[in-house]
Amino acid sequence: MNVDASNKVLIRRHSAFNTLQQPLFYYSPESGDIDPEPNIRLEASGWLIDFEKVIAGASRVIFFRHIGRHYISLGDRVFEIGEKKSSVKHRRGILVSELKIIDERGGEHAVKYVTPWWRLIFDDGSHPDLQFPLEAFSKQYANI
């Protein structure tokens, strides 16, 4: 992990409803601590996704930017995404979806979660980040 421990990153909890009214937190990548920030009008540098029905892997995923670099935190592990760094992939399944990070050594770190049936039915493709945030943010980071 290449995140300066003295810096905290402002992240917003992701939600399909009233997204910009969701709580903000200061996230410390080094310790994994998350502390509330009461001013929800501040601009966040990342997204906290902790509402998926995880069946294997970390129950908390954080996508964030810090000093021009892109990171994904799976539980207590932080991965820098980019060339000669870690890479990210996502596979959406009918019953189970998977977010997978391949670190610079080739190790695989995955989060498997239940694909909500209602998202499959109501997903019209206009706002994939609201229906499938792990997939949408993974695709953004995969193209870096």
mmCIF file of C-alpha atoms in Angstrom:
data_model
loop_
_atom_site.group_PDB
_atom_site.id
_atom_site.type_symbol
_atom_site.label_atom_id
_atom_site.label_comp_id
_atom_site.label_asym_id
_atom_site.label_seq_id
_atom_site.Cartn_x
_atom_site.Cartn_y
_atom_site.Cartn_z
ATOM 1 C CA MET A 1 0.000 0.000 0.000
ATOM 2 C CA ASN A 2 1.355 3.411 -0.946
ATOM 3 C CA VAL A 3 -1.010 5.669 0.986
ATOM 4 C CA ASP A 4 0.521 8.171 3.390
ATOM 5 C CA ALA A 5 -0.646 7.196 6.886
ATOM 6 C CA SER A 6 -0.845 10.828 7.972
ATOM 7 C CA ASN A 7 -3.573 11.536 5.435
ATOM 8 C CA LYS A 8 -7.211 10.663 5.729
ATOM 9 C CA VAL A 9 -9.558 10.395 2.790
ATOM 10 C CA LEU A 10 -13.088 11.789 2.770
ATOM 11 C CA ILE A 11 -15.524 9.120 1.573
ATOM 12 C CA ARG A 12 -19.298 9.001 1.160
ATOM 13 C CA ARG A 13 -21.496 6.000 1.884
ATOM 14 C CA HIS A 14 -23.012 4.835 -1.384
ATOM 15 C CA SER A 15 -26.770 4.522 -1.751
ATOM 16 C CA ALA A 16 -29.129 4.182 -4.679
ATOM 17 C CA PHE A 17 -31.336 6.840 -3.094
ATOM 18 C CA ASN A 18 -30.388 10.411 -2.153
ATOM 19 C CA THR A 19 -26.750 9.635 -2.879
ATOM 20 C CA LEU A 20 -25.384 13.112 -2.170
ATOM 21 C CA GLN A 21 -27.274 13.256 1.122
ATOM 22 C CA GLN A 22 -25.559 10.126 2.483
ATOM 23 C CA PRO A 23 -23.141 10.356 5.420
ATOM 24 C CA LEU A 24 -19.503 11.320 4.965
ATOM 25 C CA PHE A 25 -16.588 9.712 6.774
ATOM 26 C CA TYR A 26 -12.874 10.257 7.127
ATOM 27 C CA TYR A 27 -11.166 7.006 6.194
ATOM 28 C CA SER A 28 -7.635 6.219 7.320
ATOM 29 C CA PRO A 29 -6.172 3.716 4.822
ATOM 30 C CA GLU A 30 -3.337 2.809 7.174
ATOM 31 C CA SER A 31 -5.493 1.871 10.180
ATOM 32 C CA GLY A 32 -8.825 1.184 8.455
ATOM 33 C CA ASP A 33 -10.612 3.540 10.863
ATOM 34 C CA ILE A 34 -13.694 5.390 9.691
ATOM 35 C CA ASP A 35 -14.734 8.541 11.548
ATOM 36 C CA PRO A 36 -17.961 10.455 10.818
ATOM 37 C CA GLU A 37 -17.884 13.909 9.224
ATOM 38 C CA PRO A 38 -21.068 15.891 9.980
ATOM 39 C CA ASN A 39 -20.839 18.322 7.036
ATOM 40 C CA ILE A 40 -22.413 16.326 4.171
ATOM 41 C CA ARG A 41 -21.816 19.195 1.719
ATOM 42 C CA LEU A 42 -18.094 18.494 1.439
ATOM 43 C CA GLU A 43 -16.771 16.808 -1.704
ATOM 44 C CA ALA A 44 -15.736 13.212 -1.161
ATOM 45 C CA SER A 45 -12.757 11.471 -2.756
ATOM 46 C CA GLY A 46 -14.277 8.021 -2.625
ATOM 47 C CA TRP A 47 -17.196 5.700 -2.010
ATOM 48 C CA LEU A 48 -17.921 3.337 0.863
ATOM 49 C CA ILE A 49 -20.002 0.331 -0.200
ATOM 50 C CA ASP A 50 -21.052 -1.759 2.762
ATOM 51 C CA PHE A 51 -24.618 -2.850 2.026
ATOM 52 C CA GLU A 52 -24.090 -5.814 -0.330
ATOM 53 C CA LYS A 53 -25.053 -9.317 0.822
ATOM 54 C CA VAL A 54 -21.487 -10.686 0.892
ATOM 55 C CA ILE A 55 -21.099 -14.464 1.005
ATOM 56 C CA ALA A 56 -17.282 -14.568 0.813
ATOM 57 C CA GLY A 57 -14.665 -11.873 1.312
ATOM 58 C CA ALA A 58 -14.694 -8.396 2.795
ATOM 59 C CA SER A 59 -18.055 -6.879 3.691
ATOM 60 C CA ARG A 60 -16.719 -3.340 3.201
ATOM 61 C CA VAL A 61 -15.337 -2.061 -0.106
ATOM 62 C CA ILE A 62 -13.986 1.464 -0.534
ATOM 63 C CA PHE A 63 -13.052 2.993 -3.876
ATOM 64 C CA PHE A 64 -11.016 6.182 -3.449
ATOM 65 C CA ARG A 65 -8.543 8.582 -5.036
ATOM 66 C CA HIS A 66 -5.545 9.994 -3.215
ATOM 67 C CA ILE A 67 -2.873 12.285 -4.672
ATOM 68 C CA GLY A 68 -3.747 11.335 -8.251
ATOM 69 C CA ARG A 69 -3.755 7.593 -7.612
ATOM 70 C CA HIS A 70 -6.666 5.141 -7.448
ATOM 71 C CA TYR A 71 -7.167 2.651 -4.639
ATOM 72 C CA ILE A 72 -9.599 -0.036 -3.602
ATOM 73 C CA SER A 73 -9.863 -1.196 -0.014
ATOM 74 C CA LEU A 74 -11.271 -4.674 0.645
ATOM 75 C CA GLY A 75 -11.804 -4.824 4.380
ATOM 76 C CA ASP A 76 -8.365 -4.144 5.882
ATOM 77 C CA ARG A 77 -6.375 -4.539 2.620
ATOM 78 C CA VAL A 78 -5.698 -1.547 0.361
ATOM 79 C CA PHE A 79 -4.693 -2.014 -3.284
ATOM 80 C CA GLU A 80 -3.341 0.625 -5.630
ATOM 81 C CA ILE A 81 -4.880 0.159 -9.064
ATOM 82 C CA GLY A 82 -2.902 0.960 -12.183
ATOM 83 C CA GLU A 83 -0.188 -0.120 -14.565
ATOM 84 C CA LYS A 84 2.376 -2.356 -12.820
ATOM 85 C CA LYS A 85 0.125 -2.279 -9.754
ATOM 86 C CA SER A 86 -3.028 -4.198 -8.908
ATOM 87 C CA SER A 87 -5.871 -4.678 -11.387
ATOM 88 C CA VAL A 88 -9.603 -5.110 -10.859
ATOM 89 C CA LYS A 89 -12.269 -7.203 -12.552
ATOM 90 C CA HIS A 90 -15.964 -7.721 -11.945
ATOM 91 C CA ARG A 91 -18.273 -10.490 -13.070
ATOM 92 C CA ARG A 92 -22.017 -10.063 -12.719
ATOM 93 C CA GLY A 93 -23.858 -13.335 -12.316
ATOM 94 C CA ILE A 94 -27.514 -14.216 -12.110
ATOM 95 C CA LEU A 95 -27.216 -15.464 -8.515
ATOM 96 C CA VAL A 96 -23.714 -14.472 -7.401
ATOM 97 C CA SER A 97 -21.496 -11.614 -8.554
ATOM 98 C CA GLU A 98 -17.778 -11.244 -7.904
ATOM 99 C CA LEU A 99 -15.358 -8.349 -7.532
ATOM 100 C CA LYS A 100 -11.774 -9.560 -7.949
ATOM 101 C CA ILE A 101 -8.509 -7.731 -7.424
ATOM 102 C CA ILE A 102 -5.284 -9.201 -8.749
ATOM 103 C CA ASP A 103 -2.344 -7.754 -6.839
ATOM 104 C CA GLU A 104 1.089 -7.023 -8.328
ATOM 105 C CA ARG A 105 2.303 -10.514 -7.309
ATOM 106 C CA GLY A 106 -0.607 -12.232 -9.075
ATOM 107 C CA GLY A 107 -2.549 -13.024 -5.895
ATOM 108 C CA GLU A 108 -6.329 -12.896 -6.173
ATOM 109 C CA HIS A 109 -8.545 -11.184 -3.599
ATOM 110 C CA ALA A 110 -12.280 -11.487 -4.129
ATOM 111 C CA VAL A 111 -15.624 -10.414 -2.764
ATOM 112 C CA LYS A 112 -18.522 -12.666 -3.733
ATOM 113 C CA TYR A 113 -21.989 -11.333 -3.104
ATOM 114 C CA VAL A 114 -25.583 -12.213 -3.841
ATOM 115 C CA THR A 115 -26.885 -10.509 -6.968
ATOM 116 C CA PRO A 116 -30.152 -8.854 -5.884
ATOM 117 C CA TRP A 117 -32.981 -10.046 -8.150
ATOM 118 C CA TRP A 118 -34.676 -6.673 -8.078
ATOM 119 C CA ARG A 119 -31.567 -4.964 -9.487
ATOM 120 C CA LEU A 120 -31.560 -7.344 -12.444
ATOM 121 C CA ILE A 121 -35.224 -6.639 -13.136
ATOM 122 C CA PHE A 122 -35.167 -2.867 -12.646
ATOM 123 C CA ASP A 123 -31.773 -2.166 -14.231
ATOM 124 C CA ASP A 124 -32.544 -0.207 -17.395
ATOM 125 C CA GLY A 125 -28.868 0.635 -17.950
ATOM 126 C CA SER A 126 -29.271 4.373 -17.379
ATOM 127 C CA HIS A 127 -27.590 4.444 -13.935
ATOM 128 C CA PRO A 128 -25.404 1.356 -13.482
ATOM 129 C CA ASP A 129 -23.629 2.977 -10.520
ATOM 130 C CA LEU A 130 -26.922 3.017 -8.613
ATOM 131 C CA GLN A 131 -27.938 -0.569 -9.415
ATOM 132 C CA PHE A 132 -24.525 -2.274 -9.425
ATOM 133 C CA PRO A 133 -21.998 0.065 -7.767
ATOM 134 C CA LEU A 134 -19.224 -2.526 -7.366
ATOM 135 C CA GLU A 135 -19.416 -3.308 -11.069
ATOM 136 C CA ALA A 136 -19.654 0.344 -12.172
ATOM 137 C CA PHE A 137 -16.725 1.559 -10.046
ATOM 138 C CA SER A 138 -14.674 -1.523 -10.988
ATOM 139 C CA LYS A 139 -15.084 -0.694 -14.670
ATOM 140 C CA GLN A 140 -13.975 2.896 -14.054
ATOM 141 C CA TYR A 141 -10.869 1.732 -12.204
ATOM 142 C CA ALA A 142 -10.125 -1.069 -14.699
ATOM 143 C CA ASN A 143 -9.630 1.527 -17.448
ATOM 144 C CA ILE A 144 -6.894 3.412 -15.613
#
